[in-house]
Amino acid sequence: MLHVITGGSGSGKSAYAENWLLEQREKNLYDENSENTNPSAPLYIATMIPYGKEGETKVIRHRRLRAGKGFRTFECYRDLAKADIPVNTGILLECMSNLTANELYDEAGNMNKPEKVKRQILEGIRHVIEKTDLLVIVTNEVQGDQMEYSGETKIYQRVLGEVNQSLAGLAEKVTEVVYGIPVEIK
């Protein structure tokens, strides 16, 4: 199952995603009719490159929020399709907006071709789907503020929007978290 969880910054989407994944794993592990009997720890795929003090602070905050929940962290900033991801019964990928930015710009800061980036990200997601029966992807809403942005930012927003649309099409479940309240879209 693929569940895409979206929302604005600070909406509570990360905590919701973690808790939802853990609840689903718990249900499946103890359901006599479930084929899923692998009790391995859930995998957290971290995509944020911790740039600067703000980035480091955010990573530390997210690690604290996950503490005690049993997640194993797997850092993957680019090239998800080539990542050696272990077979797992539950994977949380956070977050698509970071992965999109990482793929859109190379390490030297040069912009890659948007269509290639989109294909590469979706190929990576298909690779992860092959490794699990339960994938939760956290993403961001980045186009709802009606502000005018630079050309490169508009390209990023467009690519992320198209990736999110593709993911929503693949997903069995899509949820938007608004002020900590999950709203089921699909």
Short mmCIF file of C-alpha atoms in Angstrom, two decimals:
data_model
loop_
_atom_site.label_atom_id
_atom_site.label_comp_id
_atom_site.label_asym_id
_atom_site.label_seq_id
_atom_site.Cartn_x
_atom_site.Cartn_y
_atom_site.Cartn_z
CA MET A 1 0.00 0.00 0.00
CA LEU A 2 1.18 3.51 -0.84
CA HIS A 3 -0.09 6.34 1.37
CA VAL A 4 0.83 9.91 0.42
CA ILE A 5 0.57 12.45 3.24
CA THR A 6 0.72 16.14 2.43
CA GLY A 7 0.33 19.41 4.27
CA GLY A 8 1.89 22.77 4.91
CA SER A 9 4.94 23.45 7.03
CA GLY A 10 4.26 22.70 10.69
CA SER A 11 0.92 21.04 9.92
CA GLY A 12 1.67 17.88 11.91
CA LYS A 13 2.06 15.69 8.83
CA SER A 14 5.30 14.06 10.04
CA ALA A 15 3.89 12.95 13.38
CA TYR A 16 0.71 11.75 11.68
CA ALA A 17 2.73 9.78 9.10
CA GLU A 18 4.88 8.09 11.74
CA ASN A 19 1.92 7.15 13.92
CA TRP A 20 -0.20 5.96 10.98
CA LEU A 21 2.59 3.72 9.70
CA LEU A 22 3.18 2.21 13.13
CA GLU A 23 -0.55 1.58 13.64
CA GLN A 24 -0.86 -0.14 10.24
CA ARG A 25 2.17 -2.33 10.91
CA GLU A 26 0.74 -3.30 14.29
CA LYS A 27 -2.59 -4.26 12.69
CA ASN A 28 -0.93 -6.29 9.94
CA LEU A 29 1.56 -8.07 12.19
CA TYR A 30 -1.17 -9.44 14.42
CA ASP A 31 -3.84 -10.08 11.80
CA GLU A 32 -4.10 -13.85 11.23
CA ASN A 33 -5.20 -13.25 7.63
CA SER A 34 -2.28 -10.97 6.78
CA GLU A 35 0.61 -12.25 4.69
CA ASN A 36 2.83 -9.73 6.47
CA THR A 37 4.56 -11.46 9.37
CA ASN A 38 7.95 -9.70 9.21
CA PRO A 39 8.47 -7.92 12.55
CA SER A 40 11.51 -5.92 11.40
CA ALA A 41 11.80 -2.32 12.54
CA PRO A 42 10.17 0.25 10.28
CA LEU A 43 12.57 2.11 8.00
CA TYR A 44 12.73 5.91 7.89
CA ILE A 45 14.22 7.19 4.63
CA ALA A 46 15.59 10.66 5.39
CA THR A 47 16.03 12.86 2.32
CA MET A 48 16.92 16.22 3.87
CA ILE A 49 20.52 17.33 3.50
CA PRO A 50 21.15 19.15 6.80
CA TYR A 51 22.53 22.44 5.47
CA GLY A 52 23.58 24.91 8.15
CA LYS A 53 22.34 25.38 11.69
CA GLU A 54 18.64 25.48 10.71
CA GLY A 55 18.91 22.19 8.84
CA GLU A 56 20.76 20.51 11.69
CA THR A 57 18.14 21.77 14.17
CA LYS A 58 15.33 20.37 12.04
CA VAL A 59 17.02 16.96 11.76
CA ILE A 60 17.58 16.83 15.54
CA ARG A 61 13.94 17.78 16.15
CA HIS A 62 12.66 15.03 13.84
CA ARG A 63 14.98 12.46 15.44
CA ARG A 64 13.63 13.40 18.87
CA LEU A 65 10.05 13.04 17.63
CA ARG A 66 10.86 9.54 16.30
CA ALA A 67 12.79 8.49 19.41
CA GLY A 68 11.38 5.39 21.03
CA LYS A 69 9.23 4.50 18.01
CA GLY A 70 11.68 1.90 16.71
CA PHE A 71 12.51 3.44 13.33
CA ARG A 72 15.82 2.65 11.63
CA THR A 73 17.11 5.67 9.71
CA PHE A 74 18.35 5.30 6.15
CA GLU A 75 19.74 8.51 4.67
CA CYS A 76 19.24 8.89 0.94
CA TYR A 77 19.52 12.37 -0.55
CA ARG A 78 19.57 11.43 -4.25
CA ASP A 79 19.28 8.48 -6.63
CA LEU A 80 16.64 6.55 -4.72
CA ALA A 81 16.46 4.01 -7.56
CA LYS A 82 20.08 3.01 -6.87
CA ALA A 83 19.75 2.87 -3.08
CA ASP A 84 20.36 -0.45 -1.34
CA ILE A 85 17.11 -0.40 0.62
CA PRO A 86 16.48 -3.45 2.79
CA VAL A 87 13.25 -5.39 2.33
CA ASN A 88 10.93 -4.07 5.00
CA THR A 89 7.36 -4.22 6.22
CA GLY A 90 7.01 -0.49 6.63
CA ILE A 91 8.87 2.42 5.09
CA LEU A 92 8.38 6.12 5.72
CA LEU A 93 10.00 8.44 3.17
CA GLU A 94 10.36 12.01 4.37
CA CYS A 95 10.14 14.17 2.49
CA MET A 96 9.38 14.39 -1.22
CA SER A 97 9.96 18.16 -1.34
CA ASN A 98 13.55 17.67 -0.13
CA LEU A 99 14.19 14.77 -2.49
CA THR A 100 12.84 16.84 -5.39
CA ALA A 101 15.12 19.77 -4.56
CA ASN A 102 18.11 17.44 -4.16
CA GLU A 103 17.44 15.82 -7.54
CA LEU A 104 16.67 19.10 -9.30
CA TYR A 105 20.02 20.60 -8.33
CA ASP A 106 23.31 18.75 -8.51
CA GLU A 107 25.97 19.11 -5.81
CA ALA A 108 27.48 22.11 -7.62
CA GLY A 109 24.11 23.90 -7.63
CA ASN A 110 23.41 23.41 -11.34
CA MET A 111 19.82 22.68 -12.31
CA ASN A 112 19.11 19.31 -13.91
CA LYS A 113 16.44 18.88 -16.58
CA PRO A 114 13.02 18.92 -14.85
CA GLU A 115 11.52 16.07 -16.91
CA LYS A 116 14.53 13.87 -16.20
CA VAL A 117 14.26 14.69 -12.49
CA LYS A 118 10.59 13.74 -12.42
CA ARG A 119 11.27 10.41 -14.18
CA GLN A 120 14.20 9.68 -11.87
CA ILE A 121 12.15 10.35 -8.72
CA LEU A 122 9.25 8.17 -9.86
CA GLU A 123 11.67 5.38 -10.84
CA GLY A 124 13.11 5.62 -7.33
CA ILE A 125 9.65 5.39 -5.77
CA ARG A 126 8.89 2.27 -7.82
CA HIS A 127 12.17 0.81 -6.52
CA VAL A 128 11.09 1.47 -2.92
CA ILE A 129 7.60 0.05 -3.56
CA GLU A 130 9.27 -3.23 -4.60
CA LYS A 131 10.92 -3.39 -1.16
CA THR A 132 7.83 -3.05 1.02
CA ASP A 133 4.15 -3.74 1.31
CA LEU A 134 3.58 -0.45 3.17
CA LEU A 135 5.11 2.83 1.99
CA VAL A 136 4.22 6.22 3.44
CA ILE A 137 5.51 9.31 1.63
CA VAL A 138 5.43 12.73 3.27
CA THR A 139 5.35 15.73 0.96
CA ASN A 140 4.63 19.46 1.18
CA GLU A 141 2.10 21.86 -0.24
CA VAL A 142 4.22 24.55 -1.86
CA GLN A 143 1.89 26.33 -4.27
CA GLY A 144 -0.95 27.54 -2.09
CA ASP A 145 0.39 30.90 -0.92
CA GLN A 146 -0.23 32.91 -4.12
CA MET A 147 3.18 34.60 -3.88
CA GLU A 148 5.30 35.46 -6.90
CA TYR A 149 8.54 33.48 -7.04
CA SER A 150 11.66 33.44 -9.21
CA GLY A 151 11.81 31.33 -12.36
CA GLU A 152 13.84 28.55 -10.73
CA THR A 153 11.49 28.38 -7.75
CA LYS A 154 8.53 28.14 -10.12
CA ILE A 155 10.25 25.23 -11.88
CA TYR A 156 10.80 23.50 -8.53
CA GLN A 157 7.15 24.04 -7.56
CA ARG A 158 5.99 22.67 -10.91
CA VAL A 159 8.20 19.57 -10.70
CA LEU A 160 7.14 18.86 -7.11
CA GLY A 161 3.49 19.41 -8.04
CA GLU A 162 3.76 16.97 -10.96
CA VAL A 163 5.57 14.39 -8.82
CA ASN A 164 2.89 14.75 -6.14
CA GLN A 165 0.15 14.28 -8.76
CA SER A 166 1.84 11.12 -10.04
CA LEU A 167 2.24 9.79 -6.50
CA ALA A 168 -1.41 10.52 -5.71
CA GLY A 169 -2.36 8.57 -8.84
CA LEU A 170 -0.29 5.57 -7.68
CA ALA A 171 -1.44 5.76 -4.07
CA GLU A 172 -4.23 3.77 -2.50
CA LYS A 173 -4.59 6.50 0.12
CA VAL A 174 -3.91 10.27 0.14
CA THR A 175 -4.27 12.40 3.26
CA GLU A 176 -3.80 16.13 3.81
CA VAL A 177 -2.96 17.18 7.36
CA VAL A 178 -4.40 20.59 8.22
CA TYR A 179 -3.60 22.06 11.67
CA GLY A 180 -2.88 18.56 12.96
CA ILE A 181 -6.15 17.17 11.59
CA PRO A 182 -5.92 14.44 8.91
CA VAL A 183 -8.32 14.97 6.01
CA GLU A 184 -8.69 11.94 3.75
CA ILE A 185 -8.53 12.89 0.07
CA LYS A 186 -8.41 9.41 -1.46
#
